mmCIF file of C-alpha atoms and ligand atoms in Angstrom:
data_model
loop_
_atom_site.group_PDB
_atom_site.id
_atom_site.type_symbol
_atom_site.label_atom_id
_atom_site.label_comp_id
_atom_site.label_asym_id
_atom_site.label_seq_id
_atom_site.Cartn_x
_atom_site.Cartn_y
_atom_site.Cartn_z
ATOM 1 C CA MET A 1 178.905 77.478 -53.941
ATOM 2 C CA LYS A 2 181.695 76.477 -51.560
ATOM 3 C CA ILE A 3 180.249 74.536 -48.634
ATOM 4 C CA LEU A 4 181.918 73.335 -45.427
ATOM 5 C CA VAL A 5 180.328 70.026 -44.392
ATOM 6 C CA LEU A 6 180.912 69.022 -40.770
ATOM 7 C CA GLY A 7 180.454 65.276 -40.402
ATOM 8 C CA GLY A 8 180.740 64.770 -44.169
ATOM 9 C CA ALA A 9 182.078 61.217 -43.708
ATOM 10 C CA GLY A 10 178.919 60.042 -41.925
ATOM 11 C CA TYR A 11 175.784 58.492 -43.369
ATOM 12 C CA ILE A 12 173.660 61.536 -44.247
ATOM 13 C CA GLY A 13 176.710 63.814 -44.513
ATOM 14 C CA SER A 14 178.414 61.681 -47.174
ATOM 15 C CA HIS A 15 175.253 61.498 -49.278
ATOM 16 C CA THR A 16 174.870 65.276 -49.065
ATOM 17 C CA VAL A 17 178.493 65.749 -50.145
ATOM 18 C CA TYR A 18 177.903 63.486 -53.164
ATOM 19 C CA ARG A 19 174.828 65.486 -54.131
ATOM 20 C CA LEU A 20 176.620 68.831 -53.677
ATOM 21 C CA ILE A 21 179.484 67.681 -55.903
ATOM 22 C CA GLU A 22 177.097 66.166 -58.479
ATOM 23 C CA GLU A 23 175.523 69.636 -58.712
ATOM 24 C CA GLY A 24 178.916 71.281 -59.316
ATOM 25 C CA ASN A 25 179.643 72.723 -55.860
ATOM 26 C CA GLU A 26 182.985 72.872 -54.077
ATOM 27 C CA VAL A 27 183.045 70.912 -50.797
ATOM 28 C CA VAL A 28 185.311 71.009 -47.753
ATOM 29 C CA ILE A 29 184.747 68.239 -45.167
ATOM 30 C CA PHE A 30 185.646 68.336 -41.460
ATOM 31 C CA ASP A 31 185.091 65.059 -39.587
ATOM 32 C CA ASN A 32 186.707 63.334 -36.606
ATOM 33 C CA LEU A 33 186.010 59.880 -38.140
ATOM 34 C CA GLU A 34 184.644 58.655 -34.793
ATOM 35 C CA THR A 35 181.516 57.292 -36.488
ATOM 36 C CA GLY A 36 182.219 58.422 -40.057
ATOM 37 C CA HIS A 37 184.206 56.474 -42.647
ATOM 38 C CA ILE A 38 187.121 57.757 -44.712
ATOM 39 C CA GLU A 39 185.881 55.499 -47.557
ATOM 40 C CA ALA A 40 182.641 57.521 -47.644
ATOM 41 C CA VAL A 41 184.508 60.776 -48.363
ATOM 42 C CA HIS A 42 183.936 61.882 -51.948
ATOM 43 C CA PRO A 43 187.277 61.896 -53.832
ATOM 44 C CA GLN A 44 186.672 65.451 -55.083
ATOM 45 C CA ALA A 45 186.077 66.895 -51.602
ATOM 46 C CA VAL A 46 188.860 68.500 -49.566
ATOM 47 C CA PHE A 47 189.098 66.545 -46.303
ATOM 48 C CA TYR A 48 190.262 67.719 -42.866
ATOM 49 C CA LYS A 49 190.306 65.344 -39.914
ATOM 50 C CA GLY A 50 189.402 67.233 -36.775
ATOM 51 C CA ASP A 51 187.090 67.466 -33.797
ATOM 52 C CA LEU A 52 184.605 70.298 -33.325
ATOM 53 C CA ARG A 53 185.259 70.461 -29.602
ATOM 54 C CA ASN A 54 188.804 71.577 -30.403
ATOM 55 C CA ARG A 55 188.584 75.278 -31.252
ATOM 56 C CA ALA A 56 192.083 75.372 -32.773
ATOM 57 C CA GLU A 57 191.193 72.595 -35.240
ATOM 58 C CA ILE A 58 188.033 74.210 -36.609
ATOM 59 C CA ASP A 59 189.673 77.660 -36.533
ATOM 60 C CA SER A 60 192.574 76.439 -38.655
ATOM 61 C CA VAL A 61 190.170 75.147 -41.348
ATOM 62 C CA LEU A 62 188.246 78.433 -41.414
ATOM 63 C CA ASP A 63 191.515 80.412 -41.464
ATOM 64 C CA LYS A 64 192.622 78.471 -44.530
ATOM 65 C CA GLU A 65 189.288 78.100 -46.383
ATOM 66 C CA THR A 66 188.427 81.775 -46.433
ATOM 67 C CA ASP A 67 185.573 81.796 -48.952
ATOM 68 C CA ILE A 68 183.035 79.402 -47.395
ATOM 69 C CA ASP A 69 179.484 80.386 -48.453
ATOM 70 C CA ALA A 70 177.665 78.245 -45.895
ATOM 71 C CA VAL A 71 178.111 75.381 -43.444
ATOM 72 C CA ILE A 72 176.142 72.140 -43.220
ATOM 73 C CA HIS A 73 176.504 70.642 -39.752
ATOM 74 C CA PHE A 74 176.010 66.867 -39.305
ATOM 75 C CA ALA A 75 178.753 66.320 -36.731
ATOM 76 C CA ALA A 76 176.929 64.764 -33.770
ATOM 77 C CA ASN A 77 176.119 61.482 -32.052
ATOM 78 C CA SER A 78 172.683 60.228 -33.017
ATOM 79 C CA LEU A 79 171.664 57.013 -31.276
ATOM 80 C CA VAL A 80 168.640 57.306 -29.021
ATOM 81 C CA GLY A 81 169.471 54.193 -26.959
ATOM 82 C CA GLU A 82 173.100 55.178 -26.417
ATOM 83 C CA SER A 83 172.062 58.687 -25.380
ATOM 84 C CA MET A 84 170.030 57.214 -22.514
ATOM 85 C CA VAL A 85 173.014 55.385 -21.027
ATOM 86 C CA LYS A 86 175.704 57.943 -21.937
ATOM 87 C CA PRO A 87 173.898 61.300 -21.698
ATOM 88 C CA LEU A 88 177.065 63.297 -20.992
ATOM 89 C CA LYS A 89 178.683 61.985 -24.183
ATOM 90 C CA TYR A 90 175.735 63.552 -26.045
ATOM 91 C CA TYR A 91 175.945 66.854 -24.163
ATOM 92 C CA ASP A 92 179.685 66.951 -24.791
ATOM 93 C CA ASN A 93 179.749 66.122 -28.490
ATOM 94 C CA ASN A 94 176.432 67.585 -29.650
ATOM 95 C CA LEU A 95 176.268 70.702 -27.485
ATOM 96 C CA CYS A 96 179.888 71.523 -26.625
ATOM 97 C CA GLY A 97 180.866 70.793 -30.242
ATOM 98 C CA THR A 98 178.164 73.117 -31.561
ATOM 99 C CA LYS A 99 179.078 75.858 -29.077
ATOM 100 C CA VAL A 100 182.724 75.809 -30.197
ATOM 101 C CA LEU A 101 181.597 75.750 -33.836
ATOM 102 C CA LEU A 102 179.370 78.798 -33.364
ATOM 103 C CA GLU A 103 182.149 80.736 -31.613
ATOM 104 C CA SER A 104 184.477 79.982 -34.504
ATOM 105 C CA LEU A 105 181.893 80.827 -37.188
ATOM 106 C CA VAL A 106 181.043 84.163 -35.539
ATOM 107 C CA ALA A 107 184.766 84.984 -35.257
ATOM 108 C CA HIS A 108 185.278 84.156 -38.953
ATOM 109 C CA GLY A 109 182.167 85.979 -40.199
ATOM 110 C CA VAL A 110 180.476 82.826 -41.561
ATOM 111 C CA ASP A 111 176.767 83.460 -41.081
ATOM 112 C CA LYS A 112 174.732 80.675 -42.716
ATOM 113 C CA VAL A 113 174.307 77.150 -41.290
ATOM 114 C CA VAL A 114 172.016 74.247 -42.137
ATOM 115 C CA PHE A 115 172.002 71.510 -39.514
ATOM 116 C CA SER A 116 170.585 68.116 -38.604
ATOM 117 C CA SER A 117 167.788 67.998 -36.131
ATOM 118 C CA THR A 118 165.368 65.160 -35.528
ATOM 119 C CA ALA A 119 161.810 63.981 -35.035
ATOM 120 C CA ALA A 120 163.037 63.067 -31.547
ATOM 121 C CA THR A 121 162.697 66.761 -30.580
ATOM 122 C CA TYR A 122 158.895 66.270 -30.470
ATOM 123 C CA GLY A 123 158.745 63.337 -28.071
ATOM 124 C CA GLU A 124 155.385 61.557 -27.889
ATOM 125 C CA PRO A 125 153.323 63.140 -30.711
ATOM 126 C CA GLN A 126 150.118 64.984 -29.888
ATOM 127 C CA HIS A 127 148.629 64.201 -33.315
ATOM 128 C CA THR A 128 149.504 62.799 -36.751
ATOM 129 C CA PRO A 129 151.057 64.047 -38.975
ATOM 130 C CA ILE A 130 153.458 66.068 -36.827
ATOM 131 C CA LEU A 131 153.757 69.781 -37.610
ATOM 132 C CA GLU A 132 156.754 72.013 -36.868
ATOM 133 C CA THR A 133 154.546 74.069 -34.544
ATOM 134 C CA ASP A 134 153.690 71.056 -32.370
ATOM 135 C CA PRO A 135 155.010 70.944 -28.790
ATOM 136 C CA SER A 136 158.613 69.861 -28.374
ATOM 137 C CA ASN A 137 158.974 67.574 -25.343
ATOM 138 C CA PRO A 138 161.820 65.136 -26.042
ATOM 139 C CA THR A 139 161.600 61.801 -24.253
ATOM 140 C CA ASN A 140 165.276 60.939 -24.727
ATOM 141 C CA CYS A 141 168.606 62.666 -24.237
ATOM 142 C CA TYR A 142 169.481 62.653 -27.956
ATOM 143 C CA GLY A 143 166.311 64.623 -28.781
ATOM 144 C CA GLU A 144 166.979 66.932 -25.842
ATOM 145 C CA THR A 145 170.475 67.824 -27.124
ATOM 146 C CA LYS A 146 169.118 68.483 -30.626
ATOM 147 C CA LYS A 147 166.405 70.734 -29.226
ATOM 148 C CA ALA A 148 169.069 72.603 -27.222
ATOM 149 C CA MET A 149 171.183 72.947 -30.396
ATOM 150 C CA GLU A 150 168.204 74.571 -32.119
ATOM 151 C CA ARG A 151 167.921 77.072 -29.260
ATOM 152 C CA MET A 152 171.681 77.759 -29.334
ATOM 153 C CA PHE A 153 171.363 78.631 -33.028
ATOM 154 C CA TYR A 154 168.293 80.758 -32.326
ATOM 155 C CA TRP A 155 170.038 82.956 -29.763
ATOM 156 C CA THR A 156 173.227 83.156 -31.837
ATOM 157 C CA ASN A 157 171.081 84.446 -34.685
ATOM 158 C CA VAL A 158 169.515 87.072 -32.402
ATOM 159 C CA ALA A 159 172.883 88.271 -31.081
ATOM 160 C CA HIS A 160 175.177 87.814 -34.086
ATOM 161 C CA GLY A 161 172.934 87.595 -37.164
ATOM 162 C CA LEU A 162 174.010 84.030 -37.990
ATOM 163 C CA ARG A 163 171.020 82.571 -39.884
ATOM 164 C CA PHE A 164 170.210 78.859 -39.722
ATOM 165 C CA VAL A 165 167.895 76.185 -41.034
ATOM 166 C CA SER A 166 167.186 73.242 -38.756
ATOM 167 C CA LEU A 167 166.014 70.078 -40.542
ATOM 168 C CA ARG A 168 164.088 67.621 -38.393
ATOM 169 C CA TYR A 169 164.519 64.238 -40.063
ATOM 170 C CA PHE A 170 162.185 61.332 -39.504
ATOM 171 C CA ASN A 171 163.599 57.849 -40.364
ATOM 172 C CA ALA A 172 166.562 58.304 -42.713
ATOM 173 C CA CYS A 173 167.199 55.248 -44.891
ATOM 174 C CA GLY A 174 168.307 53.988 -48.306
ATOM 175 C CA ALA A 175 171.630 54.476 -50.070
ATOM 176 C CA HIS A 176 173.188 56.330 -52.998
ATOM 177 C CA ILE A 177 171.747 55.069 -56.268
ATOM 178 C CA SER A 178 175.220 53.900 -57.381
ATOM 179 C CA GLY A 179 175.488 51.567 -54.381
ATOM 180 C CA SER A 180 178.948 52.998 -53.634
ATOM 181 C CA ILE A 181 178.058 54.623 -50.297
ATOM 182 C CA GLY A 182 175.373 53.673 -47.793
ATOM 183 C CA GLU A 183 174.403 53.185 -44.181
ATOM 184 C CA ALA A 184 177.079 51.633 -41.943
ATOM 185 C CA HIS A 185 176.823 52.006 -38.187
ATOM 186 C CA ASN A 186 178.706 49.952 -35.650
ATOM 187 C CA PRO A 187 176.820 48.572 -33.844
ATOM 188 C CA GLU A 188 173.852 48.782 -36.226
ATOM 189 C CA THR A 189 170.545 49.548 -34.502
ATOM 190 C CA HIS A 190 168.350 50.771 -37.382
ATOM 191 C CA LEU A 191 165.521 48.690 -38.777
ATOM 192 C CA ILE A 192 166.212 48.518 -42.525
ATOM 193 C CA PRO A 193 169.957 47.706 -42.322
ATOM 194 C CA ILE A 194 169.232 44.991 -39.760
ATOM 195 C CA ILE A 195 166.468 43.469 -41.928
ATOM 196 C CA LEU A 196 168.830 43.432 -44.929
ATOM 197 C CA GLN A 197 171.637 41.892 -42.878
ATOM 198 C CA ALA A 198 169.166 39.140 -41.934
ATOM 199 C CA ALA A 199 168.297 38.747 -45.642
ATOM 200 C CA GLN A 200 171.940 38.219 -46.575
ATOM 201 C CA GLY A 201 172.764 35.944 -43.650
ATOM 202 C CA VAL A 202 175.082 38.393 -41.867
ATOM 203 C CA ARG A 203 172.708 37.963 -38.924
ATOM 204 C CA ASP A 204 170.303 35.147 -38.149
ATOM 205 C CA HIS A 205 167.080 37.131 -37.809
ATOM 206 C CA ILE A 206 165.382 40.463 -37.249
ATOM 207 C CA SER A 207 163.911 41.006 -33.783
ATOM 208 C CA VAL A 208 160.612 42.875 -33.928
ATOM 209 C CA PHE A 209 160.330 45.051 -30.842
ATOM 210 C CA GLY A 210 156.704 44.921 -29.721
ATOM 211 C CA THR A 211 153.533 43.578 -31.356
ATOM 212 C CA ASP A 212 151.014 45.152 -28.998
ATOM 213 C CA TYR A 213 151.130 48.780 -30.138
ATOM 214 C CA PRO A 214 147.812 50.491 -30.961
ATOM 215 C CA THR A 215 148.436 50.173 -34.724
ATOM 216 C CA PRO A 216 146.631 47.960 -37.304
ATOM 217 C CA ASP A 217 149.206 45.122 -37.101
ATOM 218 C CA GLY A 218 150.488 45.893 -33.584
ATOM 219 C CA THR A 219 153.987 47.010 -34.681
ATOM 220 C CA CYS A 220 155.380 50.569 -34.696
ATOM 221 C CA ILE A 221 154.757 52.862 -37.644
ATOM 222 C CA ARG A 222 157.493 55.163 -38.947
ATOM 223 C CA ASP A 223 157.963 57.657 -41.787
ATOM 224 C CA TYR A 224 160.916 56.423 -43.908
ATOM 225 C CA ILE A 225 162.699 59.077 -45.948
ATOM 226 C CA HIS A 226 165.462 58.400 -48.479
ATOM 227 C CA VAL A 227 168.901 59.774 -47.617
ATOM 228 C CA THR A 228 169.317 61.345 -51.087
ATOM 229 C CA ASP A 229 166.046 63.224 -50.606
ATOM 230 C CA LEU A 230 167.392 64.436 -47.253
ATOM 231 C CA ALA A 231 170.597 65.499 -49.041
ATOM 232 C CA GLN A 232 168.577 67.501 -51.560
ATOM 233 C CA ALA A 233 166.704 69.266 -48.752
ATOM 234 C CA HIS A 234 170.018 70.445 -47.260
ATOM 235 C CA ILE A 235 171.060 71.970 -50.586
ATOM 236 C CA LEU A 236 167.692 73.707 -50.957
ATOM 237 C CA ALA A 237 168.021 75.010 -47.383
ATOM 238 C CA VAL A 238 171.481 76.431 -48.177
ATOM 239 C CA LYS A 239 169.995 78.152 -51.253
ATOM 240 C CA HIS A 240 167.165 79.540 -49.092
ATOM 241 C CA LEU A 241 169.753 81.156 -46.802
ATOM 242 C CA MET A 242 171.924 82.314 -49.735
ATOM 243 C CA ASN A 243 168.835 84.040 -51.172
ATOM 244 C CA GLY A 244 168.355 85.981 -47.945
ATOM 245 C CA GLY A 245 165.751 83.629 -46.416
ATOM 246 C CA GLU A 246 165.058 83.782 -42.693
ATOM 247 C CA SER A 247 166.089 81.216 -40.104
ATOM 248 C CA ASP A 248 163.559 78.400 -39.950
ATOM 249 C CA ILE A 249 162.785 74.816 -38.896
ATOM 250 C CA PHE A 250 161.454 72.135 -41.278
ATOM 251 C CA ASN A 251 160.295 68.535 -40.909
ATOM 252 C CA LEU A 252 161.593 66.080 -43.505
ATOM 253 C CA GLY A 253 159.607 62.913 -44.079
ATOM 254 C CA ASN A 254 157.410 61.306 -46.724
ATOM 255 C CA GLY A 255 154.164 61.831 -44.838
ATOM 256 C CA VAL A 256 153.362 58.119 -45.132
ATOM 257 C CA GLY A 257 153.855 55.580 -42.383
ATOM 258 C CA PHE A 258 154.844 51.917 -42.628
ATOM 259 C CA SER A 259 154.748 49.362 -39.843
ATOM 260 C CA VAL A 260 157.743 47.216 -38.923
ATOM 261 C CA LYS A 261 155.923 44.181 -40.379
ATOM 262 C CA GLU A 262 155.237 46.048 -43.638
ATOM 263 C CA VAL A 263 158.903 47.001 -43.963
ATOM 264 C CA ILE A 264 159.955 43.356 -43.456
ATOM 265 C CA GLU A 265 157.403 42.145 -46.024
ATOM 266 C CA THR A 266 158.583 44.738 -48.584
ATOM 267 C CA ALA A 267 162.204 43.698 -47.969
ATOM 268 C CA ARG A 268 161.254 40.058 -48.655
ATOM 269 C CA GLU A 269 159.673 41.095 -51.968
ATOM 270 C CA VAL A 270 162.585 43.330 -53.024
ATOM 271 C CA THR A 271 165.387 40.920 -52.091
ATOM 272 C CA GLY A 272 163.614 37.629 -52.847
ATOM 273 C CA LYS A 273 165.212 36.285 -49.658
ATOM 274 C CA GLU A 274 163.870 34.537 -46.596
ATOM 275 C CA ILE A 275 163.993 36.873 -43.610
ATOM 276 C CA LYS A 276 163.594 35.168 -40.252
ATOM 277 C CA VAL A 277 161.606 37.146 -37.674
ATOM 278 C CA VAL A 278 161.668 36.808 -33.879
ATOM 279 C CA TYR A 279 158.988 38.693 -31.942
ATOM 280 C CA GLU A 280 160.231 40.356 -28.768
ATOM 281 C CA ASP A 281 159.037 42.832 -26.138
ATOM 282 C CA ARG A 282 158.823 46.544 -26.802
ATOM 283 C CA ARG A 283 162.055 48.567 -26.890
ATOM 284 C CA ALA A 284 162.019 51.317 -24.248
ATOM 285 C CA GLY A 285 161.060 54.764 -25.487
ATOM 286 C CA ASP A 286 159.585 53.855 -28.905
ATOM 287 C CA PRO A 287 156.461 55.907 -29.735
ATOM 288 C CA ALA A 288 153.780 53.895 -31.596
ATOM 289 C CA VAL A 289 153.478 56.181 -34.628
ATOM 290 C CA LEU A 290 155.768 58.919 -36.004
ATOM 291 C CA ILE A 291 154.690 60.530 -39.267
ATOM 292 C CA ALA A 292 155.808 63.955 -40.516
ATOM 293 C CA SER A 293 153.975 66.712 -42.243
ATOM 294 C CA SER A 294 156.618 68.065 -44.635
ATOM 295 C CA ASP A 295 154.280 70.520 -46.359
ATOM 296 C CA LYS A 296 156.288 73.453 -45.040
ATOM 297 C CA ALA A 297 159.560 72.208 -46.631
ATOM 298 C CA LYS A 298 157.706 71.542 -49.888
ATOM 299 C CA GLU A 299 156.132 75.005 -49.936
ATOM 300 C CA LYS A 300 158.996 77.152 -48.635
ATOM 301 C CA LEU A 301 162.059 75.250 -49.914
ATOM 302 C CA GLY A 302 160.480 73.700 -53.030
ATOM 303 C CA TRP A 303 161.514 70.247 -51.765
ATOM 304 C CA LYS A 304 160.127 67.244 -53.654
ATOM 305 C CA PRO A 305 161.204 63.771 -52.503
ATOM 306 C CA GLU A 306 162.150 61.590 -55.505
ATOM 307 C CA PHE A 307 162.762 58.200 -53.872
ATOM 308 C CA ASP A 308 159.499 58.166 -51.991
ATOM 309 C CA SER A 309 158.264 54.597 -52.404
ATOM 310 C CA LEU A 310 159.254 52.003 -49.817
ATOM 311 C CA PRO A 311 160.309 49.384 -52.447
ATOM 312 C CA THR A 312 162.616 51.981 -54.091
ATOM 313 C CA ILE A 313 164.110 52.923 -50.729
ATOM 314 C CA ILE A 314 164.775 49.273 -49.880
ATOM 315 C CA GLU A 315 166.097 48.530 -53.403
ATOM 316 C CA THR A 316 168.770 51.236 -53.060
ATOM 317 C CA ALA A 317 169.665 50.057 -49.545
ATOM 318 C CA TRP A 318 169.896 46.459 -50.836
ATOM 319 C CA ARG A 319 172.260 47.514 -53.647
ATOM 320 C CA TRP A 320 174.621 48.876 -50.955
ATOM 321 C CA HIS A 321 174.222 46.094 -48.374
ATOM 322 C CA SER A 322 174.458 43.215 -50.858
ATOM 323 C CA THR A 323 177.780 44.542 -52.160
ATOM 324 C CA HIS A 324 179.084 45.647 -48.716
ATOM 325 C CA PRO A 325 177.885 42.970 -46.277
ATOM 326 C CA HIS A 326 180.226 44.299 -43.576
ATOM 327 C CA GLY A 327 179.870 47.998 -44.416
ATOM 328 C CA TYR A 328 183.041 49.898 -45.319
ATOM 329 C CA SER A 329 185.341 47.318 -43.772
ATOM 330 C CA GLU A 330 185.282 45.319 -47.033
HETATM 331 N N1 LIG B 1 162.938 48.042 -34.725
HETATM 332 C C1 LIG B 1 162.730 46.689 -34.548
HETATM 333 N N2 LIG B 1 163.831 45.886 -34.550
HETATM 334 C C2 LIG B 1 165.093 46.353 -34.716
HETATM 335 C C3 LIG B 1 165.289 47.731 -34.905
HETATM 336 C C4 LIG B 1 164.182 48.555 -34.900
HETATM 337 O O1 LIG B 1 161.600 46.234 -34.387
HETATM 338 O O2 LIG B 1 166.048 45.538 -34.679
HETATM 339 C C5 LIG B 1 161.771 48.939 -34.757
HETATM 340 C C6 LIG B 1 161.819 49.983 -33.659
HETATM 341 O O3 LIG B 1 161.242 49.493 -32.483
HETATM 342 C C7 LIG B 1 161.032 51.111 -34.316
HETATM 343 C C8 LIG B 1 161.310 50.959 -35.814
HETATM 344 O O4 LIG B 1 161.780 49.621 -35.967
HETATM 345 O O5 LIG B 1 159.670 50.924 -34.094
HETATM 346 C C9 LIG B 1 162.360 51.907 -36.327
HETATM 347 O O6 LIG B 1 163.496 51.832 -35.481
HETATM 348 P P1 LIG B 1 164.894 52.522 -35.829
HETATM 349 O O7 LIG B 1 165.827 52.174 -34.713
HETATM 350 O O8 LIG B 1 165.312 52.161 -37.211
HETATM 351 O O9 LIG B 1 164.552 54.072 -35.837
HETATM 352 P P2 LIG B 1 163.854 54.979 -34.698
HETATM 353 O O10 LIG B 1 162.472 55.271 -35.184
HETATM 354 O O11 LIG B 1 163.981 54.400 -33.363
HETATM 355 O O12 LIG B 1 164.801 56.238 -34.707
HETATM 356 C C10 LIG B 1 164.857 57.127 -35.785
HETATM 357 C C11 LIG B 1 166.265 57.664 -35.947
HETATM 358 C C12 LIG B 1 166.664 58.467 -34.733
HETATM 359 C C13 LIG B 1 165.644 59.516 -34.457
HETATM 360 C C14 LIG B 1 164.288 58.912 -34.343
HETATM 361 C C15 LIG B 1 163.244 59.965 -34.202
HETATM 362 O O13 LIG B 1 167.148 56.601 -36.152
HETATM 363 O O14 LIG B 1 167.917 59.063 -34.947
HETATM 364 O O15 LIG B 1 163.962 58.167 -35.514
HETATM 365 O O16 LIG B 1 162.248 59.514 -33.394
HETATM 366 F F1 LIG B 1 165.925 60.164 -33.319
#
């Protein structure tokens, strides 16, 4: 297959590109490198620097790369906290970017897209585990833009026959098994990278946000899913569309929840390092428990997470962080 990956220099995008190439596919990447890293671009991929909001830039790639089988779309901003203080940045990049993309795809006759959605489309869960049919009431602007992207794809499918698969990730984590690419955000806000930075002395401690949640140890519970398993799900979703499958929405998680304290304890065991903890107040907008039901992806896409134990997830992340203490800048 020849796949155009938008945002292929980002965290989940770069891991998906690696997996596509490992499986013998041809990959074209389009990325504005605003949050992505040129060092994360697979050497065998064809790379174009460009911004989705610029119609001429995406058009010129599709004019040149005429035989694209499908698109995987990761090109978006994805920080919940930032989206609450800069909502228009999220509407601009996530929604305007996707609108321009869809116009260009329709004009070029490309009719299959797999794209990143999020558990944040659900908002406060009604029950656990969360099903795809559960109500979608986002409590932050990031989730709201992803929900709107899903609807934009839905109506484009109705009008133009462009089929899509939306993948709602829970907590993406871990790194490529080789340790050569991994998670590198600036600033970093995600739990596992911050814990590992505390383990290696890049930061003094990990702040635990809230110890009074209605959970067994009082800290939030999340469903941590390895980035390579997410990558595999994207490839299976592309195959689903290539085989004539209908547009659909799937959760991607392990179906098992771990508390913040459990993640820290596992990181201590895996790294053998002291990890200093400071207990702080709750962070605004954090639901107590988020756990996915991914039965639908397993049944309909044949997805089977491989790196599904927390120690394995943290081991792969540690391989990356311990060799790249300052991310791609070293
Ligand atoms: N946490 C801490 N200290 C930190 C960082 C995080 O205690 O320094 C806690 C958070 O309060 C939360 C848990 O660790 O309970 C996980 O936090 P992350 O920031 O790593 O991830 P989130 O669950 O907030 O967000 C993730 C994705 C989002 C997505 C969201 C869906 O990163 O993109 O899940 O709800 F939108």
